[in-house]
Amino acid sequence: MSNLQLRTISAVILAVAALALTWAGGLPFRLLSAGIALGIFYEWSRMSRTRAEGAWAPGRLGFVPEALILIFAVALALGAPAIVLIGLAVLSAAVLWLSGRIREAGAWDAAGFAYAALSGLSLALLRGNDAAGLAAILFLFAVVWSTDIFAYFVGRSVGGPKLAPAISPGKTRSGAVGGAVGGIVAGVLLALAVGAGNVAMLAGVALLLSAISQAGDLFESWVKRRHGYKDSGSIIPGHGGVMDRVDGLVAAAFALYVIGWLSGSADHPAQALFPV
């Protein structure tokens, strides 16, 4: 079986599972969000710590980072309100940053915690347990997945100048443009399908999310390159790790969450975006 076939099969299985949990909402989706947060932090730790320490080996901060991310994941799965989750994320990241400075351990644990926590809470709070949350996550999936697909095929077909050769040599500017166009089209079609009345505004949001998802992909590539890794992990056949699969998704999810928060509320951000 070729790597492309393996990637395709894995992607289909993951998409079906993600859509099923998205449809269920509530606890099942919160567990998915918590699992993504834990997976991101594990892989971030594996890459940022020395190979002698290992991902779950006690570094200069002991097991404090692991304890904090587990506490956060439990709170997320239990459905804690936004103010609790955000407060816990900010406080924990601050504790890890200060501890890192005091013990000269660097800021990678703090950064990894913030990245993982914001990824998990953005997804969970966007989905919630109502129709607006379902529409918001489907919109997010449509934009990000279409961006990935169109960027890949347009980039391979058209080629041209590289987007960021020092970070990710395979990505092209034509692919970035093609991905953005695909993301906008998919977002608009999804908005029309769910009966959203603010389609023009959502088209602009789709463009922003497409750009941010591509930036999130480049950010994860930079983190891997910074620590000398090709893949963040190996848990997903043909794709690598959790971060390899959700890098663009979680960046776009955080952006969409912030937009919904500023337009509505921290606990129900989707209702301002999709009053369906």
Short mmCIF file of C-alpha atoms in Angstrom, two decimals:
data_model
loop_
_atom_site.label_atom_id
_atom_site.label_comp_id
_atom_site.label_asym_id
_atom_site.label_seq_id
_atom_site.Cartn_x
_atom_site.Cartn_y
_atom_site.Cartn_z
CA MET A 1 0.00 0.00 0.00
CA SER A 2 1.43 3.40 -1.01
CA ASN A 3 1.82 6.24 1.45
CA LEU A 4 -0.85 8.24 -0.40
CA GLN A 5 -3.34 5.38 -0.08
CA LEU A 6 -2.51 5.01 3.61
CA ARG A 7 -2.96 8.76 4.15
CA THR A 8 -6.29 8.69 2.33
CA ILE A 9 -7.66 5.76 4.32
CA SER A 10 -6.52 7.29 7.61
CA ALA A 11 -7.99 10.66 6.66
CA VAL A 12 -11.38 9.12 5.81
CA ILE A 13 -11.51 7.17 9.07
CA LEU A 14 -10.55 10.24 11.09
CA ALA A 15 -13.08 12.41 9.26
CA VAL A 16 -15.92 9.94 9.89
CA ALA A 17 -15.01 9.66 13.57
CA ALA A 18 -14.72 13.44 13.95
CA LEU A 19 -18.07 14.03 12.24
CA ALA A 20 -19.79 11.40 14.39
CA LEU A 21 -18.47 12.96 17.61
CA THR A 22 -19.34 16.43 16.32
CA TRP A 23 -22.90 15.32 15.64
CA ALA A 24 -23.14 13.85 19.15
CA GLY A 25 -21.80 17.01 20.79
CA GLY A 26 -21.81 17.26 24.58
CA LEU A 27 -19.57 14.86 26.49
CA PRO A 28 -18.37 12.84 23.47
CA PHE A 29 -17.08 15.97 21.73
CA ARG A 30 -15.59 17.36 24.93
CA LEU A 31 -13.70 14.09 25.36
CA LEU A 32 -12.41 14.45 21.80
CA SER A 33 -11.31 18.02 22.55
CA ALA A 34 -9.60 16.95 25.77
CA GLY A 35 -7.89 14.09 23.93
CA ILE A 36 -6.59 16.51 21.29
CA ALA A 37 -5.21 18.78 24.03
CA LEU A 38 -3.46 15.88 25.73
CA GLY A 39 -2.10 14.58 22.42
CA ILE A 40 -0.74 17.99 21.48
CA PHE A 41 0.97 18.47 24.83
CA TYR A 42 2.49 14.98 24.75
CA GLU A 43 3.94 15.48 21.28
CA TRP A 44 5.09 19.02 22.04
CA SER A 45 6.88 17.71 25.15
CA ARG A 46 8.41 14.83 23.20
CA MET A 47 9.89 17.24 20.71
CA SER A 48 10.91 20.10 22.99
CA ARG A 49 12.55 18.04 25.73
CA THR A 50 15.83 16.27 25.20
CA ARG A 51 15.67 12.72 23.95
CA ALA A 52 17.30 11.63 27.21
CA GLU A 53 14.43 13.08 29.24
CA GLY A 54 11.59 11.76 27.07
CA ALA A 55 8.07 13.16 26.75
CA TRP A 56 6.77 12.03 30.12
CA ALA A 57 10.10 11.87 31.96
CA PRO A 58 10.41 14.48 34.72
CA GLY A 59 12.30 17.48 33.38
CA ARG A 60 13.51 20.46 35.36
CA LEU A 61 9.93 21.22 36.38
CA GLY A 62 9.24 17.64 37.49
CA PHE A 63 5.78 16.35 36.64
CA VAL A 64 4.11 19.72 37.23
CA PRO A 65 3.36 20.34 33.50
CA GLU A 66 1.81 16.88 33.14
CA ALA A 67 -0.30 17.34 36.28
CA LEU A 68 -1.58 20.71 35.09
CA ILE A 69 -2.55 19.49 31.62
CA LEU A 70 -4.36 16.50 33.12
CA ILE A 71 -6.30 18.79 35.48
CA PHE A 72 -7.19 21.02 32.56
CA ALA A 73 -8.31 18.07 30.42
CA VAL A 74 -10.57 16.78 33.21
CA ALA A 75 -12.13 20.23 33.65
CA LEU A 76 -12.67 20.45 29.91
CA ALA A 77 -14.28 17.02 29.70
CA LEU A 78 -16.56 17.80 32.65
CA GLY A 79 -17.90 20.88 30.87
CA ALA A 80 -16.44 23.63 33.05
CA PRO A 81 -17.56 27.13 31.98
CA ALA A 82 -15.35 29.31 29.79
CA ILE A 83 -14.18 31.57 32.61
CA VAL A 84 -12.90 28.55 34.55
CA LEU A 85 -11.15 26.99 31.55
CA ILE A 86 -9.57 30.26 30.40
CA GLY A 87 -8.53 31.15 33.93
CA LEU A 88 -7.04 27.71 34.47
CA ALA A 89 -5.17 27.88 31.16
CA VAL A 90 -3.75 31.35 31.82
CA LEU A 91 -2.81 30.59 35.44
CA SER A 92 -1.19 27.25 34.58
CA ALA A 93 0.78 28.71 31.68
CA ALA A 94 1.95 31.57 33.91
CA VAL A 95 3.05 29.14 36.64
CA LEU A 96 5.01 27.08 34.11
CA TRP A 97 6.59 30.17 32.57
CA LEU A 98 7.69 31.57 35.95
CA SER A 99 8.92 28.17 37.10
CA GLY A 100 10.85 27.79 33.86
CA ARG A 101 12.57 31.13 34.40
CA ILE A 102 13.42 30.38 38.01
CA ARG A 103 14.82 26.94 37.22
CA GLU A 104 16.32 27.99 33.89
CA ALA A 105 14.23 25.39 32.10
CA GLY A 106 13.08 27.64 29.28
CA ALA A 107 9.52 28.46 28.22
CA TRP A 108 8.73 25.46 26.04
CA ASP A 109 6.53 23.71 28.61
CA ALA A 110 4.54 26.90 29.18
CA ALA A 111 4.16 27.48 25.45
CA GLY A 112 3.13 23.88 24.86
CA PHE A 113 0.56 24.03 27.64
CA ALA A 114 -0.94 27.25 26.26
CA TYR A 115 -1.06 25.80 22.73
CA ALA A 116 -2.68 22.56 23.87
CA ALA A 117 -5.15 24.19 26.28
CA LEU A 118 -6.34 26.88 23.87
CA SER A 119 -6.77 24.24 21.16
CA GLY A 120 -8.95 22.05 23.35
CA LEU A 121 -11.10 24.75 24.89
CA SER A 122 -11.70 26.49 21.54
CA LEU A 123 -13.09 23.33 19.99
CA ALA A 124 -15.18 22.35 23.02
CA LEU A 125 -16.70 25.79 23.60
CA LEU A 126 -17.42 26.30 19.91
CA ARG A 127 -19.36 23.03 19.72
CA GLY A 128 -21.29 23.33 22.96
CA ASN A 129 -24.47 21.30 22.76
CA ASP A 130 -26.76 23.19 20.40
CA ALA A 131 -27.48 23.54 16.69
CA ALA A 132 -25.37 26.70 16.39
CA GLY A 133 -22.36 24.85 17.78
CA LEU A 134 -22.87 22.00 15.33
CA ALA A 135 -23.01 24.48 12.44
CA ALA A 136 -19.88 26.27 13.68
CA ILE A 137 -17.78 23.11 13.87
CA LEU A 138 -19.02 21.87 10.49
CA PHE A 139 -18.14 25.28 9.05
CA LEU A 140 -14.68 25.03 10.62
CA PHE A 141 -14.15 21.53 9.22
CA ALA A 142 -15.37 22.54 5.76
CA VAL A 143 -13.02 25.53 5.56
CA VAL A 144 -9.91 23.86 7.00
CA TRP A 145 -10.27 20.52 5.23
CA SER A 146 -10.99 22.19 1.88
CA THR A 147 -8.03 24.49 2.39
CA ASP A 148 -5.77 21.48 2.94
CA ILE A 149 -7.12 19.58 -0.07
CA PHE A 150 -7.08 22.48 -2.52
CA ALA A 151 -3.67 23.70 -1.35
CA TYR A 152 -2.22 20.24 -1.93
CA PHE A 153 -3.63 19.65 -5.40
CA VAL A 154 -3.24 23.22 -6.69
CA GLY A 155 0.31 23.35 -5.36
CA ARG A 156 1.19 20.08 -7.09
CA SER A 157 -0.51 21.07 -10.36
CA VAL A 158 0.59 24.69 -10.65
CA GLY A 159 3.80 24.78 -8.63
CA GLY A 160 5.68 28.07 -8.63
CA PRO A 161 7.49 30.01 -5.90
CA LYS A 162 7.69 28.44 -2.46
CA LEU A 163 5.57 29.88 0.34
CA ALA A 164 8.09 29.47 3.18
CA PRO A 165 11.02 27.36 1.93
CA ALA A 166 13.01 27.64 5.16
CA ILE A 167 10.12 26.20 7.19
CA SER A 168 8.15 23.94 4.86
CA PRO A 169 9.83 23.44 1.46
CA GLY A 170 6.86 21.62 -0.08
CA LYS A 171 4.34 24.46 0.21
CA THR A 172 3.86 26.90 -2.66
CA ARG A 173 2.22 30.30 -2.99
CA SER A 174 -0.12 28.93 -5.64
CA GLY A 175 -1.18 26.23 -3.22
CA ALA A 176 -1.86 28.83 -0.53
CA VAL A 177 -4.07 30.82 -2.92
CA GLY A 178 -5.84 27.69 -4.14
CA GLY A 179 -6.40 26.60 -0.56
CA ALA A 180 -7.89 29.97 0.34
CA VAL A 181 -10.27 29.85 -2.62
CA GLY A 182 -11.31 26.31 -1.76
CA GLY A 183 -11.84 27.26 1.87
CA ILE A 184 -14.05 30.21 0.98
CA VAL A 185 -16.18 28.16 -1.42
CA ALA A 186 -16.62 25.35 1.10
CA GLY A 187 -17.45 27.79 3.90
CA VAL A 188 -20.06 29.59 1.81
CA LEU A 189 -21.66 26.32 0.72
CA LEU A 190 -21.84 25.12 4.31
CA ALA A 191 -23.32 28.44 5.44
CA LEU A 192 -25.98 28.18 2.74
CA ALA A 193 -26.68 24.55 3.65
CA VAL A 194 -27.40 25.38 7.30
CA GLY A 195 -29.51 28.40 6.41
CA ALA A 196 -27.21 31.07 7.83
CA GLY A 197 -28.39 34.59 7.01
CA ASN A 198 -24.98 36.26 7.21
CA VAL A 199 -23.32 34.49 4.29
CA ALA A 200 -21.26 37.48 3.14
CA MET A 201 -19.77 37.92 6.60
CA LEU A 202 -19.06 34.20 6.88
CA ALA A 203 -17.27 34.29 3.51
CA GLY A 204 -14.88 36.83 5.03
CA VAL A 205 -14.51 34.65 8.13
CA ALA A 206 -13.76 31.67 5.89
CA LEU A 207 -10.97 33.59 4.17
CA LEU A 208 -9.48 34.53 7.54
CA LEU A 209 -9.74 30.98 8.86
CA SER A 210 -8.14 29.58 5.71
CA ALA A 211 -5.17 31.93 6.08
CA ILE A 212 -4.83 31.19 9.80
CA SER A 213 -5.06 27.44 9.26
CA GLN A 214 -2.18 27.65 6.78
CA ALA A 215 -0.23 29.78 9.25
CA GLY A 216 -0.92 27.17 11.93
CA ASP A 217 0.47 24.50 9.64
CA LEU A 218 3.63 26.54 9.12
CA PHE A 219 3.95 27.18 12.86
CA GLU A 220 3.86 23.46 13.61
CA SER A 221 6.41 22.84 10.86
CA TRP A 222 8.67 25.46 12.45
CA VAL A 223 8.36 23.80 15.88
CA LYS A 224 9.30 20.42 14.38
CA ARG A 225 12.20 21.85 12.41
CA ARG A 226 13.38 23.78 15.49
CA HIS A 227 13.73 20.51 17.41
CA GLY A 228 14.90 18.31 14.56
CA TYR A 229 11.76 16.24 13.96
CA LYS A 230 10.08 15.36 10.68
CA ASP A 231 6.77 14.32 12.29
CA SER A 232 5.34 15.25 15.67
CA GLY A 233 4.48 11.60 16.32
CA SER A 234 3.54 8.32 14.68
CA ILE A 235 0.10 7.49 16.09
CA ILE A 236 -1.78 8.20 12.82
CA PRO A 237 -0.71 5.99 9.90
CA GLY A 238 0.42 8.04 6.92
CA HIS A 239 0.07 11.35 8.74
CA GLY A 240 2.38 11.21 11.75
CA GLY A 241 1.11 12.58 15.02
CA VAL A 242 -1.86 14.45 16.42
CA MET A 243 -0.22 17.82 15.83
CA ASP A 244 0.51 16.88 12.23
CA ARG A 245 -3.19 16.27 11.67
CA VAL A 246 -4.76 19.16 13.63
CA ASP A 247 -2.18 21.96 13.33
CA GLY A 248 -4.25 24.09 10.97
CA LEU A 249 -7.57 23.05 12.53
CA VAL A 250 -6.75 24.16 16.08
CA ALA A 251 -5.31 27.49 14.92
CA ALA A 252 -8.47 28.21 12.95
CA ALA A 253 -10.65 26.96 15.83
CA PHE A 254 -9.05 29.45 18.22
CA ALA A 255 -9.58 32.27 15.71
CA LEU A 256 -13.23 31.31 15.21
CA TYR A 257 -13.73 31.06 18.96
CA VAL A 258 -12.33 34.55 19.50
CA ILE A 259 -14.55 35.95 16.73
CA GLY A 260 -17.60 34.29 18.29
CA TRP A 261 -16.62 35.47 21.77
CA LEU A 262 -16.21 39.07 20.65
CA SER A 263 -19.50 38.89 18.76
CA GLY A 264 -21.45 37.10 21.47
CA SER A 265 -20.29 35.34 24.63
CA ALA A 266 -17.35 33.25 25.82
CA ASP A 267 -19.57 30.28 26.72
CA HIS A 268 -21.72 30.33 23.55
CA PRO A 269 -19.55 31.82 20.79
CA ALA A 270 -21.28 29.92 17.98
CA GLN A 271 -24.68 31.51 18.59
CA ALA A 272 -23.49 34.90 17.36
CA LEU A 273 -22.03 33.36 14.20
CA PHE A 274 -24.77 30.88 13.34
CA PRO A 275 -28.13 32.04 14.67
CA VAL A 276 -29.79 29.05 12.99
#
